[in-house]
Amino acid sequence: MEKTTENIIFKDDSKQLARFAKALGHPTRIAILKHLENQSCCFTGDLVDIFPLAQSTISQHLKELKNAGLIQGEVNPPKIKYCINKENWKIAKELFQGFFE
Amino acid sequence: MEKTTENIIFKDDSKQLARFAKALGHPTRIAILKHLENQSCCFTGDLVDIFPLAQSTISQHLKELKNAGLIQGEVNPPKIKYCINKENWKIAKELFQGFFE
DNA sequence: ATTTCCAATCGTAAATTTACGATTAACGAT
DNA sequence: ATCGTTAATCGTAAATTTACGATTGGAAAT
């Protein structure tokens, strides 16, 4: 077996922590999450009003946060309501806590 | 949202948190930091032995961690000893703690 | 002065990220 | 059936990231 990047075996926790960290690695996404923490939930449009970014860009950031498992969307036609994914949020919190001791 | 000093600070915090998170956003860098937490310090060469990555690649990851302020290097010719930057580590820890509540 | 060792830096290519405007899809209301 | 509203997706360009091998730099030893 070759020593390629794909074959590096990281501990699952490290990979998961890195995945969460990467999702948090942009100020807009931090701000979105902080907003969700305050508001508990919000619509995409709310964020488009707050941030000086195109709607498609906000959508992309939301997609990344969703892919990382940090948020979840509930269809609420014609809007979509985004909330923190509390289950994964807890996991992330614990991983970061454990990492920083 | 009001334009208060708090909001500006809040924004700076978000940027700083995102900067730290971005540095943590790669499994290799997480693993390097975990290793430094255990060993307290180590040389670049130690990491090159541990990870199946080129020396230049490890060096690049170290540079990013250093730029983010999470580690610091002490010249110890002809080696360079890397350690956690405890001051900034504490700041990062507090920022993440505050973020996750 | 030359050699040796370690690690940073350079040059690079491939992949990914970030941003935008334009388009499409889904649904309710008219 | 058509129109509005909302948000995802497409197509894209520019910037950044990640990886590598090759080269360079600095300090100690020969």
PDB file of C-alpha atoms (C1' of nucleotides) in Angstrom:
ATOM      1  CA  MET A   1       0.000   0.000   0.000  1.00  0.00           C
ATOM      2  CA  GLU A   2       1.298   3.372  -0.950  1.00  0.00           C
ATOM      3  CA  LYS A   3       1.728   6.214   1.445  1.00  0.00           C
ATOM      4  CA  THR A   4      -0.642   8.611  -0.177  1.00  0.00           C
ATOM      5  CA  THR A   5      -2.556  11.303   1.563  1.00  0.00           C
ATOM      6  CA  GLU A   6      -5.734   9.267   1.487  1.00  0.00           C
ATOM      7  CA  ASN A   7      -4.115   6.430   3.356  1.00  0.00           C
ATOM      8  CA  ILE A   8      -3.038   8.420   6.344  1.00  0.00           C
ATOM      9  CA  ILE A   9      -4.953   7.051   9.225  1.00  0.00           C
ATOM     10  CA  PHE A  10      -6.082   9.719  11.621  1.00  0.00           C
ATOM     11  CA  LYS A  11      -8.023   9.004  14.712  1.00  0.00           C
ATOM     12  CA  ASP A  12     -11.701   9.442  14.068  1.00  0.00           C
ATOM     13  CA  ASP A  13     -11.932  12.103  16.714  1.00  0.00           C
ATOM     14  CA  SER A  14      -9.203  14.144  15.065  1.00  0.00           C
ATOM     15  CA  LYS A  15     -10.934  13.922  11.728  1.00  0.00           C
ATOM     16  CA  GLN A  16     -14.263  14.878  13.184  1.00  0.00           C
ATOM     17  CA  LEU A  17     -12.756  17.724  15.156  1.00  0.00           C
ATOM     18  CA  ALA A  18     -10.998  18.992  12.037  1.00  0.00           C
ATOM     19  CA  ARG A  19     -14.261  18.771  10.118  1.00  0.00           C
ATOM     20  CA  PHE A  20     -16.064  20.872  12.689  1.00  0.00           C
ATOM     21  CA  ALA A  21     -13.167  23.299  12.923  1.00  0.00           C
ATOM     22  CA  LYS A  22     -13.073  23.714   9.180  1.00  0.00           C
ATOM     23  CA  ALA A  23     -16.774  24.577   9.151  1.00  0.00           C
ATOM     24  CA  LEU A  24     -16.083  27.181  11.827  1.00  0.00           C
ATOM     25  CA  GLY A  25     -13.107  28.509   9.871  1.00  0.00           C
ATOM     26  CA  HIS A  26     -14.838  31.455   8.267  1.00  0.00           C
ATOM     27  CA  PRO A  27     -16.030  34.614  10.037  1.00  0.00           C
ATOM     28  CA  THR A  28     -19.339  34.622   8.180  1.00  0.00           C
ATOM     29  CA  ARG A  29     -20.119  31.113   9.346  1.00  0.00           C
ATOM     30  CA  ILE A  30     -19.165  31.983  12.913  1.00  0.00           C
ATOM     31  CA  ALA A  31     -21.484  34.964  12.719  1.00  0.00           C
ATOM     32  CA  ILE A  32     -24.298  32.853  11.298  1.00  0.00           C
ATOM     33  CA  LEU A  33     -23.949  30.368  14.131  1.00  0.00           C
ATOM     34  CA  LYS A  34     -23.822  33.111  16.751  1.00  0.00           C
ATOM     35  CA  HIS A  35     -26.979  34.527  15.265  1.00  0.00           C
ATOM     36  CA  LEU A  36     -28.637  31.121  15.403  1.00  0.00           C
ATOM     37  CA  GLU A  37     -27.574  30.732  19.005  1.00  0.00           C
ATOM     38  CA  ASN A  38     -29.269  34.004  19.891  1.00  0.00           C
ATOM     39  CA  GLN A  39     -32.347  33.645  17.742  1.00  0.00           C
ATOM     40  CA  SER A  40     -32.592  29.896  18.133  1.00  0.00           C
ATOM     41  CA  CYS A  41     -33.620  29.750  14.478  1.00  0.00           C
ATOM     42  CA  CYS A  42     -33.813  31.927  11.393  1.00  0.00           C
ATOM     43  CA  PHE A  43     -34.530  31.998   7.691  1.00  0.00           C
ATOM     44  CA  THR A  44     -31.983  32.351   4.920  1.00  0.00           C
ATOM     45  CA  GLY A  45     -33.477  35.711   4.038  1.00  0.00           C
ATOM     46  CA  ASP A  46     -32.807  37.086   7.514  1.00  0.00           C
ATOM     47  CA  LEU A  47     -29.127  36.417   7.020  1.00  0.00           C
ATOM     48  CA  VAL A  48     -29.117  37.909   3.531  1.00  0.00           C
ATOM     49  CA  ASP A  49     -30.437  41.111   5.117  1.00  0.00           C
ATOM     50  CA  ILE A  50     -27.785  41.092   7.826  1.00  0.00           C
ATOM     51  CA  PHE A  51     -24.705  40.256   5.795  1.00  0.00           C
ATOM     52  CA  PRO A  52     -23.490  42.221   2.775  1.00  0.00           C
ATOM     53  CA  LEU A  53     -23.237  39.039   0.753  1.00  0.00           C
ATOM     54  CA  ALA A  54     -25.174  37.630  -2.163  1.00  0.00           C
ATOM     55  CA  GLN A  55     -28.021  35.261  -1.430  1.00  0.00           C
ATOM     56  CA  SER A  56     -26.188  32.469  -3.194  1.00  0.00           C
ATOM     57  CA  THR A  57     -23.133  32.997  -1.039  1.00  0.00           C
ATOM     58  CA  ILE A  58     -25.150  32.785   2.164  1.00  0.00           C
ATOM     59  CA  SER A  59     -26.770  29.654   0.816  1.00  0.00           C
ATOM     60  CA  GLN A  60     -23.362  28.147   0.229  1.00  0.00           C
ATOM     61  CA  HIS A  61     -22.220  28.883   3.758  1.00  0.00           C
ATOM     62  CA  LEU A  62     -25.428  27.367   5.119  1.00  0.00           C
ATOM     63  CA  LYS A  63     -24.813  24.298   3.015  1.00  0.00           C
ATOM     64  CA  GLU A  64     -21.359  23.867   4.501  1.00  0.00           C
ATOM     65  CA  LEU A  65     -22.645  24.244   8.024  1.00  0.00           C
ATOM     66  CA  LYS A  66     -25.343  21.717   7.221  1.00  0.00           C
ATOM     67  CA  ASN A  67     -22.847  19.297   5.695  1.00  0.00           C
ATOM     68  CA  ALA A  68     -20.716  19.585   8.807  1.00  0.00           C
ATOM     69  CA  GLY A  69     -23.822  18.750  10.799  1.00  0.00           C
ATOM     70  CA  LEU A  70     -23.842  21.949  12.820  1.00  0.00           C
ATOM     71  CA  ILE A  71     -27.202  23.164  11.589  1.00  0.00           C
ATOM     72  CA  GLN A  72     -30.343  21.704  10.141  1.00  0.00           C
ATOM     73  CA  GLY A  73     -33.086  23.119   7.970  1.00  0.00           C
ATOM     74  CA  GLU A  74     -36.819  22.698   8.344  1.00  0.00           C
ATOM     75  CA  VAL A  75     -38.945  23.345   5.318  1.00  0.00           C
ATOM     76  CA  ASN A  76     -41.516  25.970   6.165  1.00  0.00           C
ATOM     77  CA  PRO A  77     -42.818  26.949   2.743  1.00  0.00           C
ATOM     78  CA  PRO A  78     -41.858  28.996   1.044  1.00  0.00           C
ATOM     79  CA  LYS A  79     -39.106  29.623   3.568  1.00  0.00           C
ATOM     80  CA  ILE A  80     -36.611  27.324   5.165  1.00  0.00           C
ATOM     81  CA  LYS A  81     -35.953  27.647   8.827  1.00  0.00           C
ATOM     82  CA  TYR A  82     -32.448  26.893   9.986  1.00  0.00           C
ATOM     83  CA  CYS A  83     -31.606  25.858  13.512  1.00  0.00           C
ATOM     84  CA  ILE A  84     -28.577  24.621  15.373  1.00  0.00           C
ATOM     85  CA  ASN A  85     -28.342  20.843  15.286  1.00  0.00           C
ATOM     86  CA  LYS A  86     -28.252  20.411  19.022  1.00  0.00           C
ATOM     87  CA  GLU A  87     -27.120  16.825  18.987  1.00  0.00           C
ATOM     88  CA  ASN A  88     -24.049  17.504  16.890  1.00  0.00           C
ATOM     89  CA  TRP A  89     -23.485  20.825  18.570  1.00  0.00           C
ATOM     90  CA  LYS A  90     -23.033  18.918  21.810  1.00  0.00           C
ATOM     91  CA  ILE A  91     -20.592  16.551  20.143  1.00  0.00           C
ATOM     92  CA  ALA A  92     -18.605  19.454  18.735  1.00  0.00           C
ATOM     93  CA  LYS A  93     -18.587  21.200  22.077  1.00  0.00           C
ATOM     94  CA  GLU A  94     -17.275  18.087  23.785  1.00  0.00           C
ATOM     95  CA  LEU A  95     -14.627  17.506  21.135  1.00  0.00           C
ATOM     96  CA  PHE A  96     -13.314  21.043  21.458  1.00  0.00           C
ATOM     97  CA  GLN A  97     -13.492  20.883  25.239  1.00  0.00           C
ATOM     98  CA  GLY A  98     -11.569  17.639  25.241  1.00  0.00           C
ATOM     99  CA  PHE A  99      -9.053  19.038  22.824  1.00  0.00           C
ATOM    100  CA  PHE A 100      -8.322  22.111  24.921  1.00  0.00           C
ATOM    101  CA  GLU A 101      -8.473  20.022  28.098  1.00  0.00           C
TER     102      GLU A 101
ATOM    103  CA  MET B   1     -28.465  45.476  15.343  1.00  0.00           C
ATOM    104  CA  GLU B   2     -27.058  48.560  17.036  1.00  0.00           C
ATOM    105  CA  LYS B   3     -23.671  49.946  16.206  1.00  0.00           C
ATOM    106  CA  THR B   4     -22.044  49.728  19.594  1.00  0.00           C
ATOM    107  CA  THR B   5     -18.530  49.030  20.726  1.00  0.00           C
ATOM    108  CA  GLU B   6     -19.712  45.607  21.811  1.00  0.00           C
ATOM    109  CA  ASN B   7     -20.625  44.707  18.292  1.00  0.00           C
ATOM    110  CA  ILE B   8     -17.241  45.685  16.977  1.00  0.00           C
ATOM    111  CA  ILE B   9     -15.578  43.584  19.658  1.00  0.00           C
ATOM    112  CA  PHE B  10     -17.967  40.794  18.898  1.00  0.00           C
ATOM    113  CA  LYS B  11     -16.910  41.001  15.279  1.00  0.00           C
ATOM    114  CA  ASP B  12     -13.225  40.914  16.180  1.00  0.00           C
ATOM    115  CA  ASP B  13     -13.859  37.915  18.356  1.00  0.00           C
ATOM    116  CA  SER B  14     -15.612  36.194  15.501  1.00  0.00           C
ATOM    117  CA  LYS B  15     -12.692  36.877  13.226  1.00  0.00           C
ATOM    118  CA  GLN B  16     -10.202  35.639  15.771  1.00  0.00           C
ATOM    119  CA  LEU B  17     -12.256  32.552  16.494  1.00  0.00           C
ATOM    120  CA  ALA B  18     -12.542  31.839  12.775  1.00  0.00           C
ATOM    121  CA  ARG B  19      -8.788  32.253  12.428  1.00  0.00           C
ATOM    122  CA  PHE B  20      -8.137  29.720  15.156  1.00  0.00           C
ATOM    123  CA  ALA B  21     -10.777  27.382  13.786  1.00  0.00           C
ATOM    124  CA  LYS B  22      -9.306  27.563  10.329  1.00  0.00           C
ATOM    125  CA  ALA B  23      -5.901  26.587  11.690  1.00  0.00           C
ATOM    126  CA  LEU B  24      -7.544  23.610  13.391  1.00  0.00           C
ATOM    127  CA  GLY B  25      -9.388  22.712  10.208  1.00  0.00           C
ATOM    128  CA  HIS B  26      -7.046  20.005   9.010  1.00  0.00           C
ATOM    129  CA  PRO B  27      -6.549  16.566  10.578  1.00  0.00           C
ATOM    130  CA  THR B  28      -2.774  16.777  10.280  1.00  0.00           C
ATOM    131  CA  ARG B  29      -2.690  20.014  12.217  1.00  0.00           C
ATOM    132  CA  ILE B  30      -4.992  18.607  14.868  1.00  0.00           C
ATOM    133  CA  ALA B  31      -2.680  15.629  15.182  1.00  0.00           C
ATOM    134  CA  ILE B  32       0.394  17.858  15.422  1.00  0.00           C
ATOM    135  CA  LEU B  33      -1.209  19.865  18.212  1.00  0.00           C
ATOM    136  CA  LYS B  34      -2.304  16.729  20.054  1.00  0.00           C
ATOM    137  CA  HIS B  35       1.252  15.486  19.836  1.00  0.00           C
ATOM    138  CA  LEU B  36       2.559  18.770  21.186  1.00  0.00           C
ATOM    139  CA  GLU B  37       0.069  18.633  24.038  1.00  0.00           C
ATOM    140  CA  ASN B  38       1.381  15.212  25.027  1.00  0.00           C
ATOM    141  CA  GLN B  39       5.052  15.813  24.453  1.00  0.00           C
ATOM    142  CA  SER B  40       4.964  19.455  25.487  1.00  0.00           C
ATOM    143  CA  CYS B  41       7.409  20.138  22.666  1.00  0.00           C
ATOM    144  CA  CYS B  42       8.951  18.487  19.645  1.00  0.00           C
ATOM    145  CA  PHE B  43      11.166  18.970  16.611  1.00  0.00           C
ATOM    146  CA  THR B  44      10.010  19.163  13.027  1.00  0.00           C
ATOM    147  CA  GLY B  45      11.873  15.950  12.308  1.00  0.00           C
ATOM    148  CA  ASP B  46       9.876  14.046  14.914  1.00  0.00           C
ATOM    149  CA  LEU B  47       6.711  14.899  13.028  1.00  0.00           C
ATOM    150  CA  VAL B  48       8.215  13.979   9.674  1.00  0.00           C
ATOM    151  CA  ASP B  49       8.874  10.527  11.143  1.00  0.00           C
ATOM    152  CA  ILE B  50       5.353  10.192  12.466  1.00  0.00           C
ATOM    153  CA  PHE B  51       3.385  11.402   9.467  1.00  0.00           C
ATOM    154  CA  PRO B  52       3.705   9.990   5.966  1.00  0.00           C
ATOM    155  CA  LEU B  53       4.078  13.467   4.561  1.00  0.00           C
ATOM    156  CA  ALA B  54       6.967  15.291   2.956  1.00  0.00           C
ATOM    157  CA  GLN B  55       9.169  17.424   5.169  1.00  0.00           C
ATOM    158  CA  SER B  56       8.098  20.518   3.277  1.00  0.00           C
ATOM    159  CA  THR B  57       4.450  19.720   3.866  1.00  0.00           C
ATOM    160  CA  ILE B  58       4.942  19.350   7.607  1.00  0.00           C
ATOM    161  CA  SER B  59       6.847  22.611   7.572  1.00  0.00           C
ATOM    162  CA  GLN B  60       3.934  24.296   5.867  1.00  0.00           C
ATOM    163  CA  HIS B  61       1.466  23.041   8.453  1.00  0.00           C
ATOM    164  CA  LEU B  62       3.760  24.229  11.231  1.00  0.00           C
ATOM    165  CA  LYS B  63       3.944  27.608   9.581  1.00  0.00           C
ATOM    166  CA  GLU B  64       0.182  27.904   9.544  1.00  0.00           C
ATOM    167  CA  LEU B  65      -0.094  26.927  13.181  1.00  0.00           C
ATOM    168  CA  LYS B  66       2.588  29.461  13.975  1.00  0.00           C
ATOM    169  CA  ASN B  67       0.855  32.175  11.954  1.00  0.00           C
ATOM    170  CA  ALA B  68      -2.357  31.452  13.806  1.00  0.00           C
ATOM    171  CA  GLY B  69      -0.389  31.865  17.023  1.00  0.00           C
ATOM    172  CA  LEU B  70      -1.098  28.389  18.335  1.00  0.00           C
ATOM    173  CA  ILE B  71       2.523  27.279  18.426  1.00  0.00           C
ATOM    174  CA  GLN B  72       5.915  28.870  18.673  1.00  0.00           C
ATOM    175  CA  GLY B  73       9.377  27.731  17.644  1.00  0.00           C
ATOM    176  CA  GLU B  74      12.587  27.992  19.591  1.00  0.00           C
ATOM    177  CA  VAL B  75      15.821  27.773  17.682  1.00  0.00           C
ATOM    178  CA  ASN B  76      17.943  25.007  19.123  1.00  0.00           C
ATOM    179  CA  PRO B  77      20.570  24.543  16.435  1.00  0.00           C
ATOM    180  CA  PRO B  78      20.466  22.782  14.185  1.00  0.00           C
ATOM    181  CA  LYS B  79      16.950  21.841  15.212  1.00  0.00           C
ATOM    182  CA  ILE B  80      13.914  23.927  15.955  1.00  0.00           C
ATOM    183  CA  LYS B  81      11.796  23.042  18.915  1.00  0.00           C
ATOM    184  CA  TYR B  82       8.097  23.704  18.596  1.00  0.00           C
ATOM    185  CA  CYS B  83       5.828  24.189  21.560  1.00  0.00           C
ATOM    186  CA  ILE B  84       2.259  25.203  22.170  1.00  0.00           C
ATOM    187  CA  ASN B  85       1.941  28.955  22.574  1.00  0.00           C
ATOM    188  CA  LYS B  86       0.296  28.796  25.966  1.00  0.00           C
ATOM    189  CA  GLU B  87      -0.848  32.381  26.022  1.00  0.00           C
ATOM    190  CA  ASN B  88      -2.746  32.144  22.764  1.00  0.00           C
ATOM    191  CA  TRP B  89      -3.834  28.606  23.523  1.00  0.00           C
ATOM    192  CA  LYS B  90      -5.651  29.984  26.527  1.00  0.00           C
ATOM    193  CA  ILE B  91      -7.268  32.665  24.393  1.00  0.00           C
ATOM    194  CA  ALA B  92      -8.370  30.087  21.849  1.00  0.00           C
ATOM    195  CA  LYS B  93      -9.718  27.841  24.569  1.00  0.00           C
ATOM    196  CA  GLU B  94     -11.730  30.675  26.033  1.00  0.00           C
ATOM    197  CA  LEU B  95     -13.058  31.758  22.663  1.00  0.00           C
ATOM    198  CA  PHE B  96     -14.262  28.258  21.858  1.00  0.00           C
ATOM    199  CA  GLN B  97     -15.661  27.818  25.345  1.00  0.00           C
ATOM    200  CA  GLY B  98     -17.522  31.085  25.054  1.00  0.00           C
ATOM    201  CA  PHE B  99     -18.766  30.165  21.633  1.00  0.00           C
ATOM    202  CA  PHE B 100     -20.194  26.824  22.720  1.00  0.00           C
ATOM    203  CA  GLU B 101     -21.361  28.347  26.015  1.00  0.00           C
TER     204      GLU B 101
ATOM    205  C1'  DA C   1      36.929  26.114   3.969  1.00  0.00           C
ATOM    206  C1'  DT C   2      34.130  22.210   3.484  1.00  0.00           C
ATOM    207  C1'  DT C   3      30.862  19.094   4.932  1.00  0.00           C
ATOM    208  C1'  DT C   4      26.783  17.754   7.394  1.00  0.00           C
ATOM    209  C1'  DC C   5      22.404  18.213   9.353  1.00  0.00           C
ATOM    210  C1'  DC C   6      17.872  20.192   9.960  1.00  0.00           C
ATOM    211  C1'  DA C   7      14.259  22.887   8.545  1.00  0.00           C
ATOM    212  C1'  DA C   8      12.490  26.863   5.879  1.00  0.00           C
ATOM    213  C1'  DT C   9      11.465  28.405   1.419  1.00  0.00           C
ATOM    214  C1'  DC C  10      10.732  28.169  -3.626  1.00  0.00           C
ATOM    215  C1'  DG C  11       8.285  26.647  -7.626  1.00  0.00           C
ATOM    216  C1'  DT C  12       4.539  23.831  -9.114  1.00  0.00           C
ATOM    217  C1'  DA C  13       0.293  21.541  -9.963  1.00  0.00           C
ATOM    218  C1'  DA C  14      -4.162  19.915  -8.446  1.00  0.00           C
ATOM    219  C1'  DA C  15      -7.893  20.540  -5.597  1.00  0.00           C
ATOM    220  C1'  DT C  16     -10.782  23.320  -2.873  1.00  0.00           C
ATOM    221  C1'  DT C  17     -12.903  27.637  -1.284  1.00  0.00           C
ATOM    222  C1'  DT C  18     -15.210  31.873  -1.824  1.00  0.00           C
ATOM    223  C1'  DA C  19     -17.724  35.006  -4.191  1.00  0.00           C
ATOM    224  C1'  DC C  20     -20.990  36.525  -7.740  1.00  0.00           C
ATOM    225  C1'  DG C  21     -25.090  36.723 -11.081  1.00  0.00           C
ATOM    226  C1'  DA C  22     -28.345  33.871 -13.429  1.00  0.00           C
ATOM    227  C1'  DT C  23     -31.312  30.152 -13.386  1.00  0.00           C
ATOM    228  C1'  DT C  24     -34.219  26.677 -11.519  1.00  0.00           C
ATOM    229  C1'  DA C  25     -37.364  24.445  -8.218  1.00  0.00           C
ATOM    230  C1'  DA C  26     -40.950  24.342  -4.830  1.00  0.00           C
ATOM    231  C1'  DC C  27     -44.815  25.955  -2.912  1.00  0.00           C
ATOM    232  C1'  DG C  28     -48.969  29.240  -1.839  1.00  0.00           C
ATOM    233  C1'  DA C  29     -51.840  32.444  -3.368  1.00  0.00           C
ATOM    234  C1'  DT C  30     -54.469  34.621  -6.932  1.00  0.00           C
TER     235       DT C  30
ATOM    236  C1'  DA D   1     -52.930  28.077 -14.895  1.00  0.00           C
ATOM    237  C1'  DT D   2     -50.205  31.910 -13.650  1.00  0.00           C
ATOM    238  C1'  DC D   3     -47.743  34.751 -10.573  1.00  0.00           C
ATOM    239  C1'  DG D   4     -44.725  35.782  -6.404  1.00  0.00           C
ATOM    240  C1'  DT D   5     -41.797  34.560  -3.033  1.00  0.00           C
ATOM    241  C1'  DT D   6     -37.926  32.051  -1.181  1.00  0.00           C
ATOM    242  C1'  DA D   7     -33.878  29.552  -1.389  1.00  0.00           C
ATOM    243  C1'  DA D   8     -31.078  25.971  -3.709  1.00  0.00           C
ATOM    244  C1'  DT D   9     -28.257  25.113  -7.555  1.00  0.00           C
ATOM    245  C1'  DC D  10     -25.500  26.127 -11.754  1.00  0.00           C
ATOM    246  C1'  DG D  11     -21.665  28.202 -14.073  1.00  0.00           C
ATOM    247  C1'  DT D  12     -17.705  31.024 -13.371  1.00  0.00           C
ATOM    248  C1'  DA D  13     -13.600  33.287 -12.002  1.00  0.00           C
ATOM    249  C1'  DA D  14     -10.227  34.491  -8.525  1.00  0.00           C
ATOM    250  C1'  DA D  15      -7.982  33.261  -4.545  1.00  0.00           C
ATOM    251  C1'  DT D  16      -6.396  29.968  -1.337  1.00  0.00           C
ATOM    252  C1'  DT D  17      -4.969  25.384   0.263  1.00  0.00           C
ATOM    253  C1'  DT D  18      -2.498  21.200   0.057  1.00  0.00           C
ATOM    254  C1'  DA D  19       0.874  18.423  -1.523  1.00  0.00           C
ATOM    255  C1'  DC D  20       5.381  17.396  -3.587  1.00  0.00           C
ATOM    256  C1'  DG D  21      10.483  17.626  -4.939  1.00  0.00           C
ATOM    257  C1'  DA D  22      14.273  20.745  -5.240  1.00  0.00           C
ATOM    258  C1'  DT D  23      16.793  24.355  -3.402  1.00  0.00           C
ATOM    259  C1'  DT D  24      18.520  27.405   0.015  1.00  0.00           C
ATOM    260  C1'  DG D  25      20.140  28.998   4.614  1.00  0.00           C
ATOM    261  C1'  DG D  26      22.269  28.657   9.074  1.00  0.00           C
ATOM    262  C1'  DA D  27      24.890  26.656  12.533  1.00  0.00           C
ATOM    263  C1'  DA D  28      28.102  23.100  14.246  1.00  0.00           C
ATOM    264  C1'  DA D  29      31.604  19.847  13.317  1.00  0.00           C
ATOM    265  C1'  DT D  30      35.420  18.269  10.611  1.00  0.00           C
TER     266       DT D  30
END
